[in-house]
Coordinates of C-alpha atoms and ligand atoms in Angstrom, one line a residue:
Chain A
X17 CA -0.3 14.9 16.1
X18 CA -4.0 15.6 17.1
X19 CA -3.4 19.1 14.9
X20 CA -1.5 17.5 12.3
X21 CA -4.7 15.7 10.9
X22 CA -7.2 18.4 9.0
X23 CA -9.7 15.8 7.5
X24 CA -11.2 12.2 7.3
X25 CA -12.1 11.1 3.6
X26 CA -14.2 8.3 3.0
X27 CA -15.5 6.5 -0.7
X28 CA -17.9 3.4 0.4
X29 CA -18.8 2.0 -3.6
X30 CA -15.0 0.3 -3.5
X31 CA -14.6 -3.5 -4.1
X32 CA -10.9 -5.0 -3.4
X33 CA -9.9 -7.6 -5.8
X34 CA -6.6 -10.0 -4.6
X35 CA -4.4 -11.7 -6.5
X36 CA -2.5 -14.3 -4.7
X37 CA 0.2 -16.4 -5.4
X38 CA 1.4 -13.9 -8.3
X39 CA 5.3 -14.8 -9.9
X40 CA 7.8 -12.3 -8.2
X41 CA 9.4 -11.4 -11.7
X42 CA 9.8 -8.4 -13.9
X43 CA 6.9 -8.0 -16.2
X44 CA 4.1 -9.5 -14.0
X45 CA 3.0 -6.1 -12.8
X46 CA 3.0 -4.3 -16.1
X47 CA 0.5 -7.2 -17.6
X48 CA -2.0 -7.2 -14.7
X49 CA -2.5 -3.2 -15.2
X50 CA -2.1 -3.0 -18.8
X51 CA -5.1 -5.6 -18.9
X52 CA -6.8 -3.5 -16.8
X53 CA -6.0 -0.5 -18.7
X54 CA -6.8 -1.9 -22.0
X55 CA -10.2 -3.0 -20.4
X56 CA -11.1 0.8 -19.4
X57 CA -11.2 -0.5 -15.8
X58 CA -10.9 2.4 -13.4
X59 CA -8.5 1.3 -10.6
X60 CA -8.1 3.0 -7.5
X61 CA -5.6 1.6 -4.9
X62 CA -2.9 -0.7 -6.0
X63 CA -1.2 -2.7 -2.8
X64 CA 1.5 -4.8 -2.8
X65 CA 3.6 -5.8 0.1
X66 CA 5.2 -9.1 0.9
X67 CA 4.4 -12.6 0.8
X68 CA 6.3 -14.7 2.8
X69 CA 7.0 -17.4 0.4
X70 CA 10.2 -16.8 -2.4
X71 CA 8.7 -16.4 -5.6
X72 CA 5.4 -15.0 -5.1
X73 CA 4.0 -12.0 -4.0
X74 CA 0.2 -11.1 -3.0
X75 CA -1.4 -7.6 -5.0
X76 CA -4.9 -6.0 -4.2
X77 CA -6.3 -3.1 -6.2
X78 CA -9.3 -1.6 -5.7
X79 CA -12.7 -0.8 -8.4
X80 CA -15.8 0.5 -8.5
X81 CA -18.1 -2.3 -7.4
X82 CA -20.2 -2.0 -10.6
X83 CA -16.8 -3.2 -12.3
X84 CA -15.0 -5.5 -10.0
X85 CA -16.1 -8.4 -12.0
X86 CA -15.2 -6.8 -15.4
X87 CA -11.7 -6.4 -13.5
X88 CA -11.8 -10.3 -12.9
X89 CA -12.8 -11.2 -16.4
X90 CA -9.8 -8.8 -17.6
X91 CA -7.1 -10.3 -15.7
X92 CA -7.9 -14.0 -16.4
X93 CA -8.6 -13.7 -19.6
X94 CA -6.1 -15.1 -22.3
X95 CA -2.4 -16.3 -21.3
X96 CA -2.5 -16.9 -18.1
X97 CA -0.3 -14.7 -16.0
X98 CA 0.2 -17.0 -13.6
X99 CA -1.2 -15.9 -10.5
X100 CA -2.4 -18.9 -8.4
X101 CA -5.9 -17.7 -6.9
X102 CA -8.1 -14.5 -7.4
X103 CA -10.6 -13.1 -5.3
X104 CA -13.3 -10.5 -5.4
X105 CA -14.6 -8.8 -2.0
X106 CA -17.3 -6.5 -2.4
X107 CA -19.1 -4.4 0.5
X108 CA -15.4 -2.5 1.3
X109 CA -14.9 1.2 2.0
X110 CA -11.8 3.2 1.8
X111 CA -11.5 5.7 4.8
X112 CA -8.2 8.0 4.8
X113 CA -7.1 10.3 7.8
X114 CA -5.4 13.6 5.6
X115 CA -2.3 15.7 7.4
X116 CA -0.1 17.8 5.5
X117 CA 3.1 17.7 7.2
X118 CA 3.1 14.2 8.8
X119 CA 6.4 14.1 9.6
X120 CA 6.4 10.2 10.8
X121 CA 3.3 7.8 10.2
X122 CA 3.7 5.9 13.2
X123 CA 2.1 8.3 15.9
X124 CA -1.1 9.3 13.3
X125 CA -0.8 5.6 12.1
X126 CA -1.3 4.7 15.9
X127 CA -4.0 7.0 16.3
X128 CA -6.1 6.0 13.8
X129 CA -5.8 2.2 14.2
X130 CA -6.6 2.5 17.5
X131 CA -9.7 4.2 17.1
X132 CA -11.3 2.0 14.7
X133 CA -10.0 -1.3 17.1
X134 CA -11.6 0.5 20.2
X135 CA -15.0 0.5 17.5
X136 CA -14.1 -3.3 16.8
X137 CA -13.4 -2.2 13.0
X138 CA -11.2 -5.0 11.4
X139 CA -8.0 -3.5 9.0
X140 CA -7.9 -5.3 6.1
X141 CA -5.4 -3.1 3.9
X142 CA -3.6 -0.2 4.7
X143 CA -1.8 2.0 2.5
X144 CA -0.3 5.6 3.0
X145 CA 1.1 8.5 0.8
X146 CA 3.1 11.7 2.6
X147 CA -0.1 13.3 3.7
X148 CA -2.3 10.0 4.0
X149 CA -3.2 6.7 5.7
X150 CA -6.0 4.8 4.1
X151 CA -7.7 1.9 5.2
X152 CA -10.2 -0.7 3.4
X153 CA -12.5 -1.8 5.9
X154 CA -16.0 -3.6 5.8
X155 CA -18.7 -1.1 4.1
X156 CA -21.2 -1.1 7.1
X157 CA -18.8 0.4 9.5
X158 CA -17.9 3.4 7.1
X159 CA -20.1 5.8 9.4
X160 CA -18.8 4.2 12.4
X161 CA -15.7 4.5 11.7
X162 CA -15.7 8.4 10.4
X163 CA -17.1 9.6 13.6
X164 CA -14.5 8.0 15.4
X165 CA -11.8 9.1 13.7
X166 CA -13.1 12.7 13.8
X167 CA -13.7 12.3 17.3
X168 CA -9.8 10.7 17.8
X169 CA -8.4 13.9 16.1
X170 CA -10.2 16.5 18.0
X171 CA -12.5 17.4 14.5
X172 CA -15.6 17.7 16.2
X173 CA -15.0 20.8 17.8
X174 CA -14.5 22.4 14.3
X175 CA -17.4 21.3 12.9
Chain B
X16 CA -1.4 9.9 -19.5
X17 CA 2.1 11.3 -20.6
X18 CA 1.1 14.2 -20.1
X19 CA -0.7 13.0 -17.1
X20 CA 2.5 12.7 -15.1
X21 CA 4.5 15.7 -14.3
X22 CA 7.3 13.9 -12.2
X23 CA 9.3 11.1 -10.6
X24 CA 10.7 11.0 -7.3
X25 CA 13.0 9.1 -5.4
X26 CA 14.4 8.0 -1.8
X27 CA 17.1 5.6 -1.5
X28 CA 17.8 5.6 2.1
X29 CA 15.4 3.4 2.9
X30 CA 15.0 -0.7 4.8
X31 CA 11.6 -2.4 4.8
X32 CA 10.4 -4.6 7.6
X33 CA 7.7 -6.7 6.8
X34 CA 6.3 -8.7 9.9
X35 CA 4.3 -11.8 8.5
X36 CA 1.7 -13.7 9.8
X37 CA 0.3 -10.7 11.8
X38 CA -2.9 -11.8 14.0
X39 CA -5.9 -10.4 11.9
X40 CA -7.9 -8.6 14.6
X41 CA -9.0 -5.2 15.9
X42 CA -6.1 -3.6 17.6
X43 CA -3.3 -5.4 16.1
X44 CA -2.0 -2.6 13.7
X45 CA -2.5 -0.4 16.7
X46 CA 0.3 -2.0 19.0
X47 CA 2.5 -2.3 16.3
X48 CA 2.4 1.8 15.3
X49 CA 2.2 2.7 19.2
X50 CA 5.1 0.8 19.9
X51 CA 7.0 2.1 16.9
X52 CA 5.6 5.7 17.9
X53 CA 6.8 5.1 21.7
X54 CA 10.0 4.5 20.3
X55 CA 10.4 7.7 17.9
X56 CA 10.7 5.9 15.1
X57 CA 10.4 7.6 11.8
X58 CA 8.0 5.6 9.8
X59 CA 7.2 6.2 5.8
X60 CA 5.3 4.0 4.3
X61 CA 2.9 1.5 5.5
X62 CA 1.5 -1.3 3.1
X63 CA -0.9 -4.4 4.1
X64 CA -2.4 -6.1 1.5
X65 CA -3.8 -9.4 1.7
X66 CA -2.3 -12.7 3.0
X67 CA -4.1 -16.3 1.5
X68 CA -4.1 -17.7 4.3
X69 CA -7.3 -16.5 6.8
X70 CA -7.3 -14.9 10.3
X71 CA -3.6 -13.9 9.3
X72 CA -2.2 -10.8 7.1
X73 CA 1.2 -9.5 6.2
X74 CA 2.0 -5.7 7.3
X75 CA 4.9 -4.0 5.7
X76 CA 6.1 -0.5 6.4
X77 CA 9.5 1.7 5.3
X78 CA 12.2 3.1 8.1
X79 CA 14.8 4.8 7.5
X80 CA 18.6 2.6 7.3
X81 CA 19.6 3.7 10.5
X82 CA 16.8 3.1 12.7
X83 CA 16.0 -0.1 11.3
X84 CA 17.4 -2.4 14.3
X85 CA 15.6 0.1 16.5
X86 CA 12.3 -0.9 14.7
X87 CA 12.9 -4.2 14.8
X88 CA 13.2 -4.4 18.3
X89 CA 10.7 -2.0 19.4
X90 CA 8.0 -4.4 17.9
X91 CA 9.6 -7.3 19.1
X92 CA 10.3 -6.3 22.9
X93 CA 7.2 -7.1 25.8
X94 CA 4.1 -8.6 25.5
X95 CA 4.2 -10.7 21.9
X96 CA 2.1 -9.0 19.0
X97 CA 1.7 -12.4 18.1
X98 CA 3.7 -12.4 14.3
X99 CA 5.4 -15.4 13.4
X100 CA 8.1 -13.5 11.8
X101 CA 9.8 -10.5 11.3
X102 CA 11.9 -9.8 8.3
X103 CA 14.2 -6.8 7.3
X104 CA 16.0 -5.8 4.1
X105 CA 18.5 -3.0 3.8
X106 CA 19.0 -1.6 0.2
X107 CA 15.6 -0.7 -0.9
X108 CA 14.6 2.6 -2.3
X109 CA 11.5 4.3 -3.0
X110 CA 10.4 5.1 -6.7
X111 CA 7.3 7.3 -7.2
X112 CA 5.6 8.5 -10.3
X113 CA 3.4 12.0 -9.5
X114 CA 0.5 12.8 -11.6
X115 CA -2.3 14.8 -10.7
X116 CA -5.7 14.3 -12.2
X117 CA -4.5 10.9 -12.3
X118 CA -8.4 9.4 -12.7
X119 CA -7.3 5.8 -13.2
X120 CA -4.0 4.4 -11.6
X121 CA -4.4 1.4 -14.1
X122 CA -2.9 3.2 -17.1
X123 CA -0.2 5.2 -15.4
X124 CA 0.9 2.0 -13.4
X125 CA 0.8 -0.5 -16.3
X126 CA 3.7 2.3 -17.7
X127 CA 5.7 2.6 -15.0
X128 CA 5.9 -1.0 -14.2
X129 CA 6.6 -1.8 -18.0
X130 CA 9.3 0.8 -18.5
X131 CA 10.5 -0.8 -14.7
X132 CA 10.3 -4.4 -16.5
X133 CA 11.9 -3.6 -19.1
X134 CA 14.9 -3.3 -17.0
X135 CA 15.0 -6.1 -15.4
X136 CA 13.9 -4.0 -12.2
X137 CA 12.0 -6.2 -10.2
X138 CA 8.8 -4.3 -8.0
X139 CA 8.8 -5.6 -4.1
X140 CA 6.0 -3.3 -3.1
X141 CA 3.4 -1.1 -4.4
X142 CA 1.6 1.7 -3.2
X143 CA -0.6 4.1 -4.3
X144 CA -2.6 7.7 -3.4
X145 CA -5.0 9.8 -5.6
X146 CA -1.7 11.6 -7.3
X147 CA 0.8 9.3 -7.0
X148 CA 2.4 5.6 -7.3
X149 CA 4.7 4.4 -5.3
X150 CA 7.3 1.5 -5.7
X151 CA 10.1 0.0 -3.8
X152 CA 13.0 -2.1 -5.7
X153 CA 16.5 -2.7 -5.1
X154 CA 18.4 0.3 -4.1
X155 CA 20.9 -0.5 -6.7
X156 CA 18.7 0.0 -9.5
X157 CA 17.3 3.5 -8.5
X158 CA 19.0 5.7 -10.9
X159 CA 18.7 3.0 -13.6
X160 CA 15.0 3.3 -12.8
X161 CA 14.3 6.7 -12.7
X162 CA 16.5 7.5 -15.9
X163 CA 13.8 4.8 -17.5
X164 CA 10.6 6.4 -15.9
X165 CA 11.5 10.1 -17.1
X166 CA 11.7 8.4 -20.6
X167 CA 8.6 6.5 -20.6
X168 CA 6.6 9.4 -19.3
X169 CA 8.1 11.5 -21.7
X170 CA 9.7 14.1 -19.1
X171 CA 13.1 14.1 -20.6
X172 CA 12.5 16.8 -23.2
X173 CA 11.4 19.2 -20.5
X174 CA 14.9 18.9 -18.7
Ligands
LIG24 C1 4.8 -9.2 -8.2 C2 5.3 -8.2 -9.3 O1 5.2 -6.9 -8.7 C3 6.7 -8.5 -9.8 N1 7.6 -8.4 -8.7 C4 6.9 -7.4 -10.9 O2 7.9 -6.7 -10.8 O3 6.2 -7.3 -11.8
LIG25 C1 -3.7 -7.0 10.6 C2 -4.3 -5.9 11.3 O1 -4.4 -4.8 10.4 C3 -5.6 -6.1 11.9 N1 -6.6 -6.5 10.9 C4 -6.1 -4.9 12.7 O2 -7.1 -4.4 12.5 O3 -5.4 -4.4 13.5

């Protein structure tokens, strides 16, 4: 697994934006990110997993800080859309672990949480693609966090 | 951003676990992936977004069917995690959208969730990278769905 990871990525200007309290129903997605589109806003992440009450689901995305509150104005302006609270958190960083060939997340996933815990570096999302695990975390730990993670998968040496 | 997308894939063999009220401290995400890891479990995705309620967070991740049960239990057995509850739904399959170069998701998404909509498809989870969204929905509604998404991205014609 160590040799499975080739790289640690990092972007630090990201601000996360939630939307809580959002109607579980067909449709709802598409108007949140066509407001955004129609607004130019450049959206990175997109996270949605499961609220625990029926009927409503939580969804963060992630912006550039310089437009987070751009992002705001766009998805509460005009009909509402229904979505019971919003919230803007600035000062976040994304930090992915990359490995082609990651044949289960679990053992990588394990790896890299436990580095950043053994740092004290909170998780507040997590999302993952078939060669990646990313992470929002607080900005200040972004440098932190990198060396650890290098360290966790053996990447020094190759430095 | 038709021409943005080159693809749409699919996996339907797929059951979601989504473990709510998750303690929201260092180290947490780490026991759940090392236990799952311990066990050999073959994890896909992993999606934690933001829960309302503070010091507490939702963590969802994909197994395959068959070792659902297995996952289930592995985070369940010893020394609590500390969840208040653990949920798991059978039937769910993966949809994703490729496209890469894809500089905003916001565009691409607000598509793929509209054409989704338009069907009555309803999204459960969302999940992104730099070249790719991901969805889950109803298993039932996969081919449905992807029939829809090769239209809206315009893909048919190349067939
Ligand atoms: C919450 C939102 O994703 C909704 N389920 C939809 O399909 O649009
Ligand atoms: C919820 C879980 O991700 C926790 N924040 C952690 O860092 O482990």
């Amino acid at each position: 697994e160590q040799r499975i990871v080739s790289g640690v990525a990092y972007s630090r200007d990201e601000a996360r934006v939630a939307l809580f309290g959002v109607p579980d129903s067909p449709g709802v997605a598409a108007e949140i990110f066509g407001r955004l589109a129609q607004a130019g806003v450049n959206v990175d992440m997109i996270v949605q997993s499961q609220a625990r009450r029926e009927g409503a689901q939580n969804i963060v995305f992630t912006v550039t800080e310089r437009e987070a509150q751009r992002a705001l104005d766009a998805v509460r302006a005009g009909a509402s859309i229904g979505f019971e609270e919003a919230q803007v958190r600035r000062d976040v960083a994304k930090v992915s672990v990359i490995g082609i060939g990651m044949r289960s997340h679990a053992g990588v996933a394990h790896t890299m949480f436990a580095a950043l815990a053994a740092k004290g570096i909170n998780i507040e999302a997590i999302s993952t693609s078939e060669i990646k695990i990313s992470v929002l975390i607080d900005a200040q730990y972004v440098e932190l966090a990198v060396r650890a993670l290098h360290t966790a998968y053996g990447l020094d040496a190759a430095a």
